[in-house]
Amino acid sequence: MCGIVGYTGYREAAEVCRLGLLRLEYRGYDSYGIATLSPSLSVYKHVGKISDSATSSNHLRGDTGIGHTRWATHGVPSEKNAHPHLDAKKKIAVVHNGIIENYAELRRGLEERGVVFASDTDTEVIPHLIAEHYTKNLFQAVESILPMLKGSYALLIITEGEDTLVAARNGSPLVLGVGDGEYVLGSDALPLLDYTRQAVYFEDGDTAEITRDGFTIHNKGVSVSRNITEIEWNADEAKKGGYQHYMLKEIFEQPEVFANTLSSIKSKSEAVDMIRNAHAITIVACGTSANASMIFSYLMEGICHIPTRVILASEFKYFPTMFTDLVIGVSQSGETADTLAALKLAKDRGSQTLAITNVLGSTITRVASLVLYTRAGPEMSVAATKSFTSQVAAFLQIVNLLSDYKLETELSEIKRYLPEILSTDLSKAVDLCKNATTLLYIGRGLFYPVALEGALKMKEISYIHAEGYAAGELKHGPFALLSPKTPVISTCVSNCVYPVMMSNLKEIKARNAPIIVIGKNCDKDLEDVADVCIPLPAVSEYGAVVLSSVILQLLAYQTAVSLGNDVDMPRNLAKSVTVE
Ligand code: AGP
């Protein structure tokens, strides 16, 4: 939530910041702002998305600057609440990602000392506190006020009269790109990619002083050195590449991503050994990552016979006695606050911890004892697609490596059929969905998490109310919703639950709800019961899990596009949920 960038070097800082913010816009897009030094401080702010901005920050001059794209926490999206925030004399500018939890108390103190606030944000206390402590050295002033702040922050700060950019990190991500005569900072590595692949990932407690000639990092008042890491992603991977939306591009990348993830997970790895040796596993995750993890729990229980349960990361702390020898945090971004908190708590309770993530250097990689990367490449769309498929690929491969029951044939089938499933005709299903008031997704066994994920995808980008249910639960309440305006969507393949799923579908049909079913080659029974039947090739149950998930992603995408929605940046959401 919120993205920050900074630049010092030989280029126009405003343009580097604007382009960097475009790359970070997935983190929040209520408003944006940039400040540069030339040598006086100039500020530009805009309410709304960067891409929609009719005016621009191009008039700002100077080779040192900071920028921010916002997902509102304290104060509505407005120009006064957009970052950068300034001190009273408008000499010091601050951009902030995170939350200052004690801001109300700090604000009261500042107001008692005569400071007048210009915004409703928690952030604004920071420039005022720095101004109170400033005696011609920005870095020292920042270091002296940081102990007053409670909460999480990644901060970038500049002031008139100094060519220095000051950075600080505590609980919110911050990366420094080390270029040739220039430095670029970002909430993640994406804004750095056009300038350098050399990155320093700050640790909590780090403060840094950066000029175009070099940088120093302190932690707890002591100078420290941090490794420079090579970023694996490249700039082209983070571009739309001719697609109308990032989401569509990412859906179409899935055949490659699935194969990459499979081949990146090796039998002889510490992470696989950690899972192999566990007596019981708890997975903590949110949203799509939790849905993918549920598929893992069915696989682990059903094939590997290792008790495996998924707890929504935000709920983990409410189970104070919960202990398993291994706790796995699954997170595409590696920055989700609830997942990080749950994993830290698990560590405190004495569990071993493993992170499964897509983002190199993300915070979760420092929290967990071991890391397994899914290697899906940058995912820009707020709606997760290829990260889900890469997580499922990782889980299938882990089970394949751990169990006597080998999944090689099933995995090859998925690789073979993934490209062709992308051209499935969904027009009839889209017509049914876009006119619906509520959509119910149902499934049994492995197809229950598929239903949850299908519904999540649909609701977040189409804004149509959609819920996923275990098919057996429908009669325990949701049946009351059935009507010709509530289509029911289901994957129904010939496995052990086929007969009972067919009965469920007939009960639904008897209540006049339209049925969209994804089934193997759409056999006669399915054709009879369904209003729309979407054919799957003759693959295994595991293949059907992956292929039908991709079909449901496409269904959500095409429905949202037909409704004219902003697919990549759905209302009220941000990709990386870094607050509780
Ligand atoms: C799904 O489309 C969402 N973007 C969201 O549910 C997401 O999966 C969730 O916020 C978890 O994110 P993470 O995987 O980065 O931790």
PDB file of N, CA and C and ligand atoms in Angstrom, residues 285-291 330-337 339 357 379 381-385 387 391 453 456-457 460 573-577, ligand 1:
ATOM      1  N   ALA A 285      -1.663 -17.368   5.058  1.00  0.00           N
ATOM      2  CA  ALA A 285      -1.688 -16.643   3.783  1.00  0.00           C
ATOM      3  C   ALA A 285      -2.978 -15.843   3.712  1.00  0.00           C
ATOM      4  N   CYS A 286      -3.057 -14.968   2.709  1.00  0.00           N
ATOM      5  CA  CYS A 286      -4.253 -14.146   2.508  1.00  0.00           C
ATOM      6  C   CYS A 286      -4.706 -14.256   1.051  1.00  0.00           C
ATOM      7  N   GLY A 287      -5.986 -14.019   0.834  1.00  0.00           N
ATOM      8  CA  GLY A 287      -6.534 -13.873  -0.519  1.00  0.00           C
ATOM      9  C   GLY A 287      -6.191 -15.039  -1.427  1.00  0.00           C
ATOM     10  N   THR A 288      -5.727 -14.702  -2.607  1.00  0.00           N
ATOM     11  CA  THR A 288      -5.402 -15.721  -3.607  1.00  0.00           C
ATOM     12  C   THR A 288      -4.359 -16.701  -3.086  1.00  0.00           C
ATOM     13  N   SER A 289      -3.379 -16.206  -2.343  1.00  0.00           N
ATOM     14  CA  SER A 289      -2.342 -17.113  -1.822  1.00  0.00           C
ATOM     15  C   SER A 289      -2.950 -18.121  -0.857  1.00  0.00           C
ATOM     16  N   ALA A 290      -3.975 -17.707  -0.110  1.00  0.00           N
ATOM     17  CA  ALA A 290      -4.647 -18.641   0.805  1.00  0.00           C
ATOM     18  C   ALA A 290      -5.427 -19.680   0.000  1.00  0.00           C
ATOM     19  N   ASN A 291      -6.054 -19.247  -1.091  1.00  0.00           N
ATOM     20  CA  ASN A 291      -6.805 -20.202  -1.917  1.00  0.00           C
ATOM     21  C   ASN A 291      -5.867 -21.240  -2.537  1.00  0.00           C
ATOM     22  N   VAL A 330       2.745 -18.090   2.775  1.00  0.00           N
ATOM     23  CA  VAL A 330       2.685 -18.042   1.308  1.00  0.00           C
ATOM     24  C   VAL A 330       2.237 -16.639   0.907  1.00  0.00           C
ATOM     25  N   SER A 331       3.048 -15.962   0.113  1.00  0.00           N
ATOM     26  CA  SER A 331       2.731 -14.583  -0.265  1.00  0.00           C
ATOM     27  C   SER A 331       3.432 -14.222  -1.563  1.00  0.00           C
ATOM     28  N   GLN A 332       2.655 -13.859  -2.559  1.00  0.00           N
ATOM     29  CA  GLN A 332       3.248 -13.425  -3.825  1.00  0.00           C
ATOM     30  C   GLN A 332       4.235 -12.292  -3.588  1.00  0.00           C
ATOM     31  N   SER A 333       3.751 -11.241  -2.936  1.00  0.00           N
ATOM     32  CA  SER A 333       4.563 -10.028  -2.773  1.00  0.00           C
ATOM     33  C   SER A 333       5.642 -10.190  -1.713  1.00  0.00           C
ATOM     34  N   GLY A 334       5.382 -11.041  -0.739  1.00  0.00           N
ATOM     35  CA  GLY A 334       6.299 -11.145   0.405  1.00  0.00           C
ATOM     36  C   GLY A 334       6.204  -9.946   1.332  1.00  0.00           C
ATOM     37  N   GLU A 335       5.164  -9.110   1.148  1.00  0.00           N
ATOM     38  CA  GLU A 335       5.037  -7.885   1.951  1.00  0.00           C
ATOM     39  C   GLU A 335       3.706  -7.799   2.680  1.00  0.00           C
ATOM     40  N   THR A 336       2.835  -8.794   2.561  1.00  0.00           N
ATOM     41  CA  THR A 336       1.507  -8.701   3.171  1.00  0.00           C
ATOM     42  C   THR A 336       1.640  -8.678   4.697  1.00  0.00           C
ATOM     43  N   ALA A 337       1.145  -7.597   5.306  1.00  0.00           N
ATOM     44  CA  ALA A 337       1.382  -7.367   6.737  1.00  0.00           C
ATOM     45  C   ALA A 337       0.887  -8.528   7.592  1.00  0.00           C
ATOM     46  N   THR A 339       0.420 -11.677   6.838  1.00  0.00           N
ATOM     47  CA  THR A 339       1.214 -12.901   6.651  1.00  0.00           C
ATOM     48  C   THR A 339       2.549 -12.770   7.377  1.00  0.00           C
ATOM     49  N   THR A 357       7.393 -17.393  -1.787  1.00  0.00           N
ATOM     50  CA  THR A 357       7.116 -16.062  -2.320  1.00  0.00           C
ATOM     51  C   THR A 357       7.657 -15.921  -3.731  1.00  0.00           C
ATOM     52  N   GLU A 379       4.427  -9.434 -11.127  1.00  0.00           N
ATOM     53  CA  GLU A 379       2.977  -9.450 -11.344  1.00  0.00           C
ATOM     54  C   GLU A 379       2.454  -8.056 -11.036  1.00  0.00           C
ATOM     55  N   SER A 381      -0.701  -6.673 -12.236  1.00  0.00           N
ATOM     56  CA  SER A 381      -2.150  -6.558 -12.067  1.00  0.00           C
ATOM     57  C   SER A 381      -2.524  -6.804 -10.604  1.00  0.00           C
ATOM     58  N   VAL A 382      -3.439  -5.994 -10.094  1.00  0.00           N
ATOM     59  CA  VAL A 382      -3.884  -6.197  -8.708  1.00  0.00           C
ATOM     60  C   VAL A 382      -4.494  -7.597  -8.556  1.00  0.00           C
ATOM     61  N   ALA A 383      -5.243  -8.022  -9.548  1.00  0.00           N
ATOM     62  CA  ALA A 383      -5.810  -9.379  -9.497  1.00  0.00           C
ATOM     63  C   ALA A 383      -4.703 -10.386  -9.789  1.00  0.00           C
ATOM     64  N   ALA A 384      -4.465 -11.241  -8.830  1.00  0.00           N
ATOM     65  CA  ALA A 384      -3.378 -12.224  -8.969  1.00  0.00           C
ATOM     66  C   ALA A 384      -3.818 -13.348  -9.903  1.00  0.00           C
ATOM     67  N   THR A 385      -2.994 -13.678 -10.868  1.00  0.00           N
ATOM     68  CA  THR A 385      -3.319 -14.793 -11.774  1.00  0.00           C
ATOM     69  C   THR A 385      -2.119 -15.742 -11.885  1.00  0.00           C
ATOM     70  N   SER A 387       0.599 -15.655 -10.364  1.00  0.00           N
ATOM     71  CA  SER A 387       1.201 -16.014  -9.073  1.00  0.00           C
ATOM     72  C   SER A 387       0.439 -17.194  -8.453  1.00  0.00           C
ATOM     73  N   GLN A 391       2.105 -20.767  -7.678  1.00  0.00           N
ATOM     74  CA  GLN A 391       2.026 -21.384  -6.336  1.00  0.00           C
ATOM     75  C   GLN A 391       1.496 -22.813  -6.453  1.00  0.00           C
ATOM     76  N   GLU A 453     -11.373 -19.176  -5.399  1.00  0.00           N
ATOM     77  CA  GLU A 453     -10.503 -18.298  -6.170  1.00  0.00           C
ATOM     78  C   GLU A 453     -11.256 -17.704  -7.369  1.00  0.00           C
ATOM     79  N   LEU A 456     -13.350 -14.920  -6.008  1.00  0.00           N
ATOM     80  CA  LEU A 456     -12.529 -13.760  -5.613  1.00  0.00           C
ATOM     81  C   LEU A 456     -12.130 -12.955  -6.857  1.00  0.00           C
ATOM     82  N   LYS A 457     -11.710 -13.676  -7.895  1.00  0.00           N
ATOM     83  CA  LYS A 457     -11.289 -12.984  -9.123  1.00  0.00           C
ATOM     84  C   LYS A 457     -12.444 -12.187  -9.696  1.00  0.00           C
ATOM     85  N   GLU A 460     -13.474  -9.010  -7.476  1.00  0.00           N
ATOM     86  CA  GLU A 460     -12.539  -7.886  -7.341  1.00  0.00           C
ATOM     87  C   GLU A 460     -12.411  -7.057  -8.604  1.00  0.00           C
ATOM     88  N   LEU A 573      -8.836  -1.071  -4.106  1.00  0.00           N
ATOM     89  CA  LEU A 573      -7.847  -2.112  -3.812  1.00  0.00           C
ATOM     90  C   LEU A 573      -6.425  -1.616  -4.062  1.00  0.00           C
ATOM     91  N   ALA A 574      -5.474  -2.353  -3.528  1.00  0.00           N
ATOM     92  CA  ALA A 574      -4.059  -2.168  -3.870  1.00  0.00           C
ATOM     93  C   ALA A 574      -3.466  -3.562  -3.865  1.00  0.00           C
ATOM     94  N   LYS A 575      -2.419  -3.752  -4.625  1.00  0.00           N
ATOM     95  CA  LYS A 575      -1.906  -5.110  -4.750  1.00  0.00           C
ATOM     96  C   LYS A 575      -1.255  -5.614  -3.471  1.00  0.00           C
ATOM     97  N   SER A 576      -0.491  -4.748  -2.865  1.00  0.00           N
ATOM     98  CA  SER A 576       0.311  -5.181  -1.737  1.00  0.00           C
ATOM     99  C   SER A 576      -0.318  -4.623  -0.462  1.00  0.00           C
ATOM    100  N   VAL A 577      -0.868  -5.500   0.382  1.00  0.00           N
ATOM    101  CA  VAL A 577      -1.614  -5.018   1.553  1.00  0.00           C
ATOM    102  C   VAL A 577      -0.670  -4.995   2.754  1.00  0.00           C
TER     103      VAL A 577
HETATM  104  C1  AGP B   1      -6.045 -11.411  -5.338  1.00  0.00           C
HETATM  105  O1  AGP B   1      -6.311 -11.199  -6.656  1.00  0.00           O
HETATM  106  C2  AGP B   1      -5.567 -10.258  -4.570  1.00  0.00           C
HETATM  107  N1  AGP B   1      -4.643  -9.444  -5.211  1.00  0.00           N
HETATM  108  C3  AGP B   1      -5.250 -10.553  -3.110  1.00  0.00           C
HETATM  109  O2  AGP B   1      -6.222 -11.405  -2.600  1.00  0.00           O
HETATM  110  C4  AGP B   1      -3.856 -11.131  -2.782  1.00  0.00           C
HETATM  111  O3  AGP B   1      -3.751 -12.438  -3.221  1.00  0.00           O
HETATM  112  C5  AGP B   1      -3.623 -11.015  -1.272  1.00  0.00           C
HETATM  113  O4  AGP B   1      -3.630  -9.666  -0.917  1.00  0.00           O
HETATM  114  C6  AGP B   1      -2.338 -11.670  -0.823  1.00  0.00           C
HETATM  115  O5  AGP B   1      -1.229 -11.076  -1.405  1.00  0.00           O
HETATM  116  P1  AGP B   1       0.202 -11.747  -1.310  1.00  0.00           P
HETATM  117  O6  AGP B   1       0.118 -13.045  -2.030  1.00  0.00           O
HETATM  118  O7  AGP B   1       1.120 -10.769  -1.968  1.00  0.00           O
HETATM  119  O8  AGP B   1       0.501 -11.935   0.134  1.00  0.00           O
END
